[in-house]
Amino acid sequence: MHLSTVKQPQQATWSVGDYAAVGARTLLTSELLCESVDLHAGERVLDVACGSGNAALAAARRFCRVVGVDDVPELLERAHQRAQAEGLEVTFLEGDAEDLPFPDGSFEVVLSACDAMFTPDQERTVGELLRVCRPGGRIGMVNWTPSGYVGELVAAIGRHLPPPAGLKPPVLQGSQERLRELFGTQVAVTAPRRSLLWRFLSAEHQVEFFAGFHGPTAKVLQALGPDRAGALKAELLEVARRFDVSEDDTLVLRLDYLEVVVRKPVWL
């Protein structure tokens, strides 16, 4: 299978539901990432696979010169609306994370919060992040871990509707070993493990929220039909409860991720 054949169906998947509603609840990871990459006002910043704009907007709040790129027009429109509502200056463009429409070394900082890790060709995407980052610049990523909630969510969905053959699981990029494979030994990579807490009324509330708003979950449930969809929902409930750290009858869902900061050498 050629990875390019996966791109259009994947793009359609992220158009299902309303991923902006999910992304709005991961905003904290982008704000913390901008601090970890030490953004400075006036720097040129690119947010790759920007979705509804979390990292792009976080950078714009720090008076950076920001461009966001994504291949889902609906999400770009939501990002534009958010920027207008906050009076932030960001340029949002439709584009492919595996083929970024910028010359080499165009940006001091390249960001991706939770999204570039889901592109089909991981090697090509990371190559593009490095290419458009200027020598001496920084790359910052939020990557969900394989053993955390998102990793278990991806695994559960895959058991009910297997992904195309040849695709590497996106959450592999939430491991130190995979990051080293992708970025190589010539760049300095730090990736401490962090946790984000999501708060819901209950595990049932969380599963129904994802069924309505999270594109990959909604798409699979639609494809399975009522009986098989019910079995998947039951498994998703079990996964949510496994990562619940609350001390009452609500759900406090712990999501583990790596906060990746890459420093590109001046000679690369």
Tab-separated table of C-alpha atoms in Angstrom, residues 11 68-73 76 92-96 101:
chain	number	residue	atom	x	y	z
A	11	GLN	CA	-8.749	13.930	5.857
A	68	GLY	CA	-1.026	27.691	10.674
A	69	VAL	CA	-1.341	24.894	8.082
A	70	ASP	CA	-3.912	22.093	7.934
A	71	ASP	CA	-5.608	19.986	5.257
A	72	VAL	CA	-9.135	20.150	6.732
A	73	PRO	CA	-10.889	23.342	5.569
A	76	LEU	CA	-9.103	26.097	9.375
A	92	PHE	CA	-4.131	30.100	8.175
A	93	LEU	CA	-3.427	28.133	4.981
A	94	GLU	CA	-4.668	24.847	3.556
A	95	GLY	CA	-1.680	22.549	3.111
A	96	ASP	CA	-0.145	19.129	3.617
A	101	PRO	CA	4.529	24.995	0.990
